[in-house]
Short mmCIF file of C-alpha atoms and ligand atoms in Angstrom, two decimals:
data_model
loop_
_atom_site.label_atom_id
_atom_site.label_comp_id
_atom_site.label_asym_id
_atom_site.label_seq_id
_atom_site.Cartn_x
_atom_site.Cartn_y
_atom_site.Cartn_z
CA UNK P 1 83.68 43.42 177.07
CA UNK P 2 81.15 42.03 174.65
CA UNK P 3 79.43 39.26 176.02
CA UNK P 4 78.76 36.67 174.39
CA UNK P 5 77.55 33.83 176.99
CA UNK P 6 74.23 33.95 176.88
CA UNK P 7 70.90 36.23 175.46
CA UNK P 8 70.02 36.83 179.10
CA UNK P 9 72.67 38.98 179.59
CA UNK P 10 71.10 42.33 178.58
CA UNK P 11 70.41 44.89 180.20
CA UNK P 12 67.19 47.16 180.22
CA UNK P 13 67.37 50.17 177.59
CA UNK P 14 66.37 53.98 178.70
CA UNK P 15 62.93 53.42 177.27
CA UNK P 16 62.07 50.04 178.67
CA UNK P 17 63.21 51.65 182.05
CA UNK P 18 61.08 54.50 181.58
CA UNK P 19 58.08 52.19 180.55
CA UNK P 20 58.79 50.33 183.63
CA UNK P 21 58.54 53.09 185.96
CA UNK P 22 55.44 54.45 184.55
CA UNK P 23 53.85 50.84 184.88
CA UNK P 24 50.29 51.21 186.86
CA UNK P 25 50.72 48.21 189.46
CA UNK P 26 48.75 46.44 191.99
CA UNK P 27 48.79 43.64 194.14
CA UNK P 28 49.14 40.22 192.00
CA UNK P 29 48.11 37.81 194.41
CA UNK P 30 45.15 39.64 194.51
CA UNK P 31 45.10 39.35 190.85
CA UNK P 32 44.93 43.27 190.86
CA UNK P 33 48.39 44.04 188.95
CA UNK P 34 46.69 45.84 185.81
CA UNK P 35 50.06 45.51 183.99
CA UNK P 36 51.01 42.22 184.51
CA UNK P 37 47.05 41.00 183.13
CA UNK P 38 47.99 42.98 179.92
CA UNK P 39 51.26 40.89 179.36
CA UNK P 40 49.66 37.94 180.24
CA UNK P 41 46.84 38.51 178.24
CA UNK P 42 49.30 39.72 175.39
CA UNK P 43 51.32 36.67 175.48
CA UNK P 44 48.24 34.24 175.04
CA UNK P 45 47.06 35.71 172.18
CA UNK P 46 50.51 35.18 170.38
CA UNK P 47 50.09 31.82 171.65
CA UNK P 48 46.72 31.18 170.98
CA UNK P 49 46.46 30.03 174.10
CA UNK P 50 43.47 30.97 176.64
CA UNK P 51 45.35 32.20 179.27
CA UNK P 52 49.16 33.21 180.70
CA UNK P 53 50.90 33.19 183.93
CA UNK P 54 53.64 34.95 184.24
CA UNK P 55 57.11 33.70 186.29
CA UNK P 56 60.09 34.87 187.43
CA UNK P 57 61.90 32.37 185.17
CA UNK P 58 61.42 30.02 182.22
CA UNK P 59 62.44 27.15 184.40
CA UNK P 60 59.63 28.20 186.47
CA UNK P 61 57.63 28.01 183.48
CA UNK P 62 58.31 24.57 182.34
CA UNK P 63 57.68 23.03 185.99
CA UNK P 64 54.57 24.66 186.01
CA UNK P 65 54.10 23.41 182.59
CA UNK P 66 55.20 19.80 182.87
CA UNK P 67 53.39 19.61 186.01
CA UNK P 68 50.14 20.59 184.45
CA UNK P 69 50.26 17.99 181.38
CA UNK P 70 52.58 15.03 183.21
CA UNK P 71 50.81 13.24 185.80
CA UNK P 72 53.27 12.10 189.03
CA UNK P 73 55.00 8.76 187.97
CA UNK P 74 54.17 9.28 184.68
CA UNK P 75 56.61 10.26 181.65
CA UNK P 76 57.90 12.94 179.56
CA UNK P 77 59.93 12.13 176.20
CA UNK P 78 62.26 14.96 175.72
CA UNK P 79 65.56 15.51 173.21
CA UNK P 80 68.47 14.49 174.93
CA UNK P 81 69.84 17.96 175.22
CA UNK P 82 66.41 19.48 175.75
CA UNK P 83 66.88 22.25 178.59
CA UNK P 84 64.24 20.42 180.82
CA UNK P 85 66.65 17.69 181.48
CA UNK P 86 70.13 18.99 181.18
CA UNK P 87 69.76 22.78 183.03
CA UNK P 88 66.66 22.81 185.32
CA UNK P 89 68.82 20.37 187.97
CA UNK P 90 66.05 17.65 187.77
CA UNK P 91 62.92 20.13 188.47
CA UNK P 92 60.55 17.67 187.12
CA UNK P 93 61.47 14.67 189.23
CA UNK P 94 62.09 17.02 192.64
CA UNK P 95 58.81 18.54 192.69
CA UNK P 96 56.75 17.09 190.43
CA UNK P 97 57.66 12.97 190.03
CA UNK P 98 57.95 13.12 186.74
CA UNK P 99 60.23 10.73 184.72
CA UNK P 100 61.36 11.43 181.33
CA UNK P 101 63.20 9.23 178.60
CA UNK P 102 65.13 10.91 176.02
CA UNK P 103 65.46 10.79 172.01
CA UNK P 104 68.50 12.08 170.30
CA UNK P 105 69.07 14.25 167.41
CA UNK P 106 72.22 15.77 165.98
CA UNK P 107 70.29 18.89 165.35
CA UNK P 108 67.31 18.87 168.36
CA UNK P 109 64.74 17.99 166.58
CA UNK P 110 61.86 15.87 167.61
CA UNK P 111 61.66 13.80 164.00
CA UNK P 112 58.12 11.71 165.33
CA UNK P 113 60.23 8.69 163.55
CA UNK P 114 62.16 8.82 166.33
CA UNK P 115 59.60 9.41 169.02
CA UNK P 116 56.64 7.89 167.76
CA UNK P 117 58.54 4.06 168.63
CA UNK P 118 59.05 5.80 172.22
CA UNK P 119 55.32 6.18 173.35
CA UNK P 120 54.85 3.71 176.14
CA UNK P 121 50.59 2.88 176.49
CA UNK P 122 49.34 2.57 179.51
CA UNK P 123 49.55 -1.91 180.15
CA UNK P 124 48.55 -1.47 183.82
CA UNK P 125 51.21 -2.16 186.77
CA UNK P 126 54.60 -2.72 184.73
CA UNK P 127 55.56 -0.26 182.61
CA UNK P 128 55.69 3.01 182.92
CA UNK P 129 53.22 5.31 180.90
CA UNK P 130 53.85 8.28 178.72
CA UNK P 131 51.82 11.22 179.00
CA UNK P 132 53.43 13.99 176.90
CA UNK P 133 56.08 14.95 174.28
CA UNK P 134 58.10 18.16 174.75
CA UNK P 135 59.51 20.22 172.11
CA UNK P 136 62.45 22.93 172.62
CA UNK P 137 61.85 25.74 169.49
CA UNK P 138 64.43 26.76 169.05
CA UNK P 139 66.48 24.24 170.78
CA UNK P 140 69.28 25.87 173.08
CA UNK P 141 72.43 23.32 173.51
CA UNK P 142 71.71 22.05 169.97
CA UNK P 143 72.27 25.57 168.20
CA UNK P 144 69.44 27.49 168.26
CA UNK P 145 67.41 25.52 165.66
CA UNK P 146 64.07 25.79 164.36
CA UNK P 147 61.51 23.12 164.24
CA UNK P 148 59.22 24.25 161.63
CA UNK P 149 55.40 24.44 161.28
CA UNK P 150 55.29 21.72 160.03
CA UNK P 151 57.44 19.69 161.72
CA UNK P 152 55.43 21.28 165.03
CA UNK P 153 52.58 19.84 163.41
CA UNK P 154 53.79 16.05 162.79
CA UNK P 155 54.39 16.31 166.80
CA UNK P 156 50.74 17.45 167.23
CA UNK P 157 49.33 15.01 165.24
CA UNK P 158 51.29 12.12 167.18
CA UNK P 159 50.54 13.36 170.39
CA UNK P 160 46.85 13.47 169.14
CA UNK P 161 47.05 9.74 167.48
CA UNK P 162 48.74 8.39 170.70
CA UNK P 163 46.46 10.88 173.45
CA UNK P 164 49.25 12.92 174.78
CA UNK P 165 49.96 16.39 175.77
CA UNK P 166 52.14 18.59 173.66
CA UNK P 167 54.64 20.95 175.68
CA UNK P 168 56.62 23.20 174.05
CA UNK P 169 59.72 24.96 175.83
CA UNK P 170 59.56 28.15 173.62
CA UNK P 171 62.16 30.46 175.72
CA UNK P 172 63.47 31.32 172.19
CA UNK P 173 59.94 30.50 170.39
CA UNK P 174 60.78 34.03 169.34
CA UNK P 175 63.66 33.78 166.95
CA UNK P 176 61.95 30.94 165.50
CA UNK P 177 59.03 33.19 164.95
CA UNK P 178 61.38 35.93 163.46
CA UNK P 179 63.76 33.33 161.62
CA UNK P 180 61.12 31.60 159.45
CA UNK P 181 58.13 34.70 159.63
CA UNK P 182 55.72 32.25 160.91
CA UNK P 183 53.27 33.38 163.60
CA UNK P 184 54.56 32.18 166.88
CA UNK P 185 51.33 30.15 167.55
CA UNK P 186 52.11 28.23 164.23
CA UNK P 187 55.59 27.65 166.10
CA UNK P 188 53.87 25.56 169.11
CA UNK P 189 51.88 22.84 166.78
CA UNK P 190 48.95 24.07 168.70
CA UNK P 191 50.73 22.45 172.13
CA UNK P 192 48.96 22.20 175.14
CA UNK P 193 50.86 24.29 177.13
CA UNK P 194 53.95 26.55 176.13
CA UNK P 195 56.36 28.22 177.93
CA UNK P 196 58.14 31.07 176.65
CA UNK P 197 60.88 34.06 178.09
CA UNK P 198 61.00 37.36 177.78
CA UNK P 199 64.42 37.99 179.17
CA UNK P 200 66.71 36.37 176.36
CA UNK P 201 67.34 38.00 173.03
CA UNK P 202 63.99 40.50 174.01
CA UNK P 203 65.98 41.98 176.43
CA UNK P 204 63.77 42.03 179.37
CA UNK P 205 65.07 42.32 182.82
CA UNK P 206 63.56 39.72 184.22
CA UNK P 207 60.10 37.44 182.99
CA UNK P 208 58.67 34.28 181.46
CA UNK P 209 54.98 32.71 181.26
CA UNK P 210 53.32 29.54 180.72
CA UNK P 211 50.44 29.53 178.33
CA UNK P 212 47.47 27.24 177.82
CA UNK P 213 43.17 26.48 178.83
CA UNK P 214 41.90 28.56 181.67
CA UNK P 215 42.35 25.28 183.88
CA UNK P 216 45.94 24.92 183.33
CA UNK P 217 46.89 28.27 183.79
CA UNK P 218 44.21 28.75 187.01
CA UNK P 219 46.11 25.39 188.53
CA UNK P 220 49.63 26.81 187.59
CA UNK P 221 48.74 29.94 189.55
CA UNK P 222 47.67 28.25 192.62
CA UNK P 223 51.56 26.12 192.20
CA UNK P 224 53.18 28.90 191.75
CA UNK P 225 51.93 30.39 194.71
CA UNK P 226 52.45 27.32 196.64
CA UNK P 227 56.24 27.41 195.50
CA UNK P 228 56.73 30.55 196.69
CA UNK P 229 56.54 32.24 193.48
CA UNK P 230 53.75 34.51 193.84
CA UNK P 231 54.27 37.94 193.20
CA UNK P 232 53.13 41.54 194.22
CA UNK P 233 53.68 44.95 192.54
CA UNK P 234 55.24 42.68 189.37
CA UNK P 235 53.44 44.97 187.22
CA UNK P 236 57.19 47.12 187.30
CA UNK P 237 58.98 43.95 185.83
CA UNK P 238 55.79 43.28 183.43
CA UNK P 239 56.04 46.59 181.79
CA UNK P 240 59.41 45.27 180.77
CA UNK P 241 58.43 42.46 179.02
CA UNK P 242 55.77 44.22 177.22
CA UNK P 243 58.12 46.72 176.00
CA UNK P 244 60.47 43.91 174.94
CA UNK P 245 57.14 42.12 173.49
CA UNK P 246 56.17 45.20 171.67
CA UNK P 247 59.57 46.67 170.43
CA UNK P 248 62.32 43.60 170.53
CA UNK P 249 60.69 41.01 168.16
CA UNK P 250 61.40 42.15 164.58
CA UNK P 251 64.95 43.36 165.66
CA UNK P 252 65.68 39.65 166.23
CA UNK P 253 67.10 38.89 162.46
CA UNK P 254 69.59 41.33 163.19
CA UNK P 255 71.38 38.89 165.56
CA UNK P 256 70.85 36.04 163.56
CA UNK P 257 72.71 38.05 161.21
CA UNK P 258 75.62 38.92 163.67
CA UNK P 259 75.54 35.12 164.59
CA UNK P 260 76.72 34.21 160.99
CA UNK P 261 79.16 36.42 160.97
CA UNK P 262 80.51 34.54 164.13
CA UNK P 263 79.95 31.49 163.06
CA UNK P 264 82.15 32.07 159.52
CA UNK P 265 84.74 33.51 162.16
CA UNK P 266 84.40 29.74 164.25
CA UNK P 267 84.58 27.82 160.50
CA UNK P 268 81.14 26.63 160.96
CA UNK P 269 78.85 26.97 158.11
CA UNK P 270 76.63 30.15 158.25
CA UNK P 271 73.91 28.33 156.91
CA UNK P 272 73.77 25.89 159.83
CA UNK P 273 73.31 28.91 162.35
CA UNK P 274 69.34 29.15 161.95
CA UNK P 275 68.82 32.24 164.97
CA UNK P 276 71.07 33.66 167.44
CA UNK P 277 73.89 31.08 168.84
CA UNK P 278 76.54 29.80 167.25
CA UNK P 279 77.88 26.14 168.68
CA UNK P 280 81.31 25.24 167.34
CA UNK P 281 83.37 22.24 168.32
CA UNK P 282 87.13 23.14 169.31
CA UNK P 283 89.89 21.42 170.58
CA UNK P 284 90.14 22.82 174.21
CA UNK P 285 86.98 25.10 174.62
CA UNK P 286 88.01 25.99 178.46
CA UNK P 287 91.09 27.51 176.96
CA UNK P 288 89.51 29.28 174.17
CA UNK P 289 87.07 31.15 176.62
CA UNK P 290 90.21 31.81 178.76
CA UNK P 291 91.75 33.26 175.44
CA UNK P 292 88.56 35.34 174.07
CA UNK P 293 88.21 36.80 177.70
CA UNK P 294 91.54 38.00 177.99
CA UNK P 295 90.50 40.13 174.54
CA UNK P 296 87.43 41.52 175.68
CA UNK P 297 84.95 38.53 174.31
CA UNK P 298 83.27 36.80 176.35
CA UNK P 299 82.15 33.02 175.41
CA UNK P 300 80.73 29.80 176.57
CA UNK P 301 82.20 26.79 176.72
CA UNK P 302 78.74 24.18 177.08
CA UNK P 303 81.37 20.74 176.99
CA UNK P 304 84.96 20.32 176.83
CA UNK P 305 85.30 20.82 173.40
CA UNK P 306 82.38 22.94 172.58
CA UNK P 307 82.15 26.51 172.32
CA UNK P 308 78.89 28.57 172.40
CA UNK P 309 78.20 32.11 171.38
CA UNK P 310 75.16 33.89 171.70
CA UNK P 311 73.98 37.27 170.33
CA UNK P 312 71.58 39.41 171.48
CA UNK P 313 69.91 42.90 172.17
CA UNK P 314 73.32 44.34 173.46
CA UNK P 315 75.80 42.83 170.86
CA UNK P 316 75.70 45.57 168.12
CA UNK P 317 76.81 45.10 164.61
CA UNK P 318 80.59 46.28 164.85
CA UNK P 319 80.18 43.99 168.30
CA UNK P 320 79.81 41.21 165.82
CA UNK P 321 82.23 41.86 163.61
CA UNK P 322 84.80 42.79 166.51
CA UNK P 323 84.21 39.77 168.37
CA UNK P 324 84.19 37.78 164.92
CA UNK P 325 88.39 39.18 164.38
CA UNK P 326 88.83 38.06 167.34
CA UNK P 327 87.55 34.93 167.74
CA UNK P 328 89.05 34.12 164.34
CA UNK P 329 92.34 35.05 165.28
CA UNK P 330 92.36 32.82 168.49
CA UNK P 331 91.11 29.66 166.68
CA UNK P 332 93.52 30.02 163.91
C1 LIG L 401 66.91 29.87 179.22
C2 LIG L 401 66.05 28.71 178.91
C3 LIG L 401 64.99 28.35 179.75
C4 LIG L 401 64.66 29.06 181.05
O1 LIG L 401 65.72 29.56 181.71
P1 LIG L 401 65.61 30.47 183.03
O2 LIG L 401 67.03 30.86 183.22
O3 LIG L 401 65.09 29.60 184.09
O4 LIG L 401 64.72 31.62 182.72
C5 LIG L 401 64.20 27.30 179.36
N1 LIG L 401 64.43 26.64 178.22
C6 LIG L 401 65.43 26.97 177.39
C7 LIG L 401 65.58 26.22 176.12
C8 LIG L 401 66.27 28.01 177.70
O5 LIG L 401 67.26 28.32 176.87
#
């Protein structure tokens, strides 16, 4: 099968499994895992950030995240298809009473001419306020796009005209980072607190964190322990993500690479796929999958008519070009 759902599908190689078994561990809650600092300190530097928590999950991430920068019965303005309100089942208004209004863009992308006309002031007991943007880099359901620097930076400098936080949901910050060969810090606009993964297209087993000041990240510790998300010897899962950190990043243009060849294969034009998934509309995407599957390639469909490919770590080049016959074959 080559599997082409999702980037979080890998699986660990022989030398991130040997790093993780070597990993010197303590007790996290105790703030005593050695390896799990390291990453965290790793990850904030690449953020420019102050400090890093790391969580079991991105979604964990961006709670912790929104939480920090949204206060309760305030608002978020988000993309339409951002991942914080289509695939985290409402997180933000469950635990932490956020709302959130949407803008929509064909590509993902927060153009501040269409947010900037969003931003609700504060005008007392009536309306409700906005406290933060949030930007997805690269943008999942849209197609794995990049905002650029500078577009990052537009955001920044409305948040900063208008006095809200920045969040960025960075799960695949790193593709961006690899795609255009900016630094990933340049990728957040500077936000006030990112989230990013470790276990997409860097092939971790398991692992994402959520960056920012020492006071965001100390009161994101004390909410993640008060979800239930505290962790012990994590340092074994940590030394994962550091590998993937360390070794994964530059390899990512190779799957941006096998993601044009699929998306030539879907007749949508390679210059459209920016990273690592491929979005194509098709007549009957449920039957497509059923199709691919039944030939060894597995596929998303994310609507009726929408099909979804991702590459990743485990999706080598003859993969690609496999999984390209294929899929041409089935759509012709
Ligand atoms: C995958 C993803 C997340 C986090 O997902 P988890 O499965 O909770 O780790 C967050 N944002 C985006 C854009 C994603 O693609």
């Amino acid at each position: 099968m080559i599997d082409l759902r999702s980037d979080t599908v890998t699986r660990p190689t022989d030398e991130m499994r040997l790093a993780m078994s070597r990993a010197d561990v303590g007790d996290d809650v105790y703030g005593e895992d050695p390896t799990v600092a390291e990453l965290e300190e790793e990850v904030a530097g690449l953020l420019g950030q102050e400090a890093a928590l790391y969580c079991v999950t991105g979604s964990l991430a961006n709670a912790l995240a929104v939480r920090a920068v949204v206060p309760v019965g305030t608002e978020l303005l988000c993309e339409a298809q951002a991942h914080v309100v289509r695939a985290e089942l409402g997180a933000h208004a469950a635990l932490a009473g956020v709302t959130t209004r949407t803008w929509s863009h064909p590509r993902g992308l927060a153009d501040v001419d269409l947010v900037a006309p969003m931003v609700a002031p504060d005008v007392g007991p009536y309306f409700v306020r906005t406290a933060a943007v949030s930007v997805e880099n690269t943008h999942n359901f849209a197609g794995g796009t990049v905002q650029t620097p500078e577009q990052m930076a537009s955001v920044r400098a409305l948040c900063d005209a208008e006095g809200l936080a920045m969040h960025v949901d960075g799960a695949r910050l790193w593709n961006a980072a690899a795609a255009t060969g900016a630094h990933p810090q340049v990728l957040t606009g500077g936000a006030d607190v990112v989230a990013v993964c470790l276990s997409k297209g860097l092939g971790a087993p398991v692992g994402s964190l959520v960056a920012g000041s020492r006071e965001t990240v100390d009161a994101a510790r004390v909410w993640r322990k008060r979800l239930g998300a505290g962790w012990r010897q994590a340092g074994m899962l940590a030394a994962g993500g550091l590998w993937a950190l360390r070794h994964h990043r530059e390899r990512l243009v190779d799957d941006h690479a096998h993601a044009r060849l699929l998306a030539e294969a879907c007749g949508v034009d390679p210059a459209t796929v920016e990273t690592n998934i491929v979005v194509a509309p098709v007549p009957d995407a449920a039957a497509v999958v059923g199709r691919l599957a039944s030939r060894g390639v597995r596929a998303g469909a994310t609507g009726p008519s929408t099909l979804r490919l991702v590459t990743h770590l485990d999706v080598s080049e003859q993969d690609a070009r496999d999984a390209a016959r294929i899929v041409a074959e089935e759509l012709a």
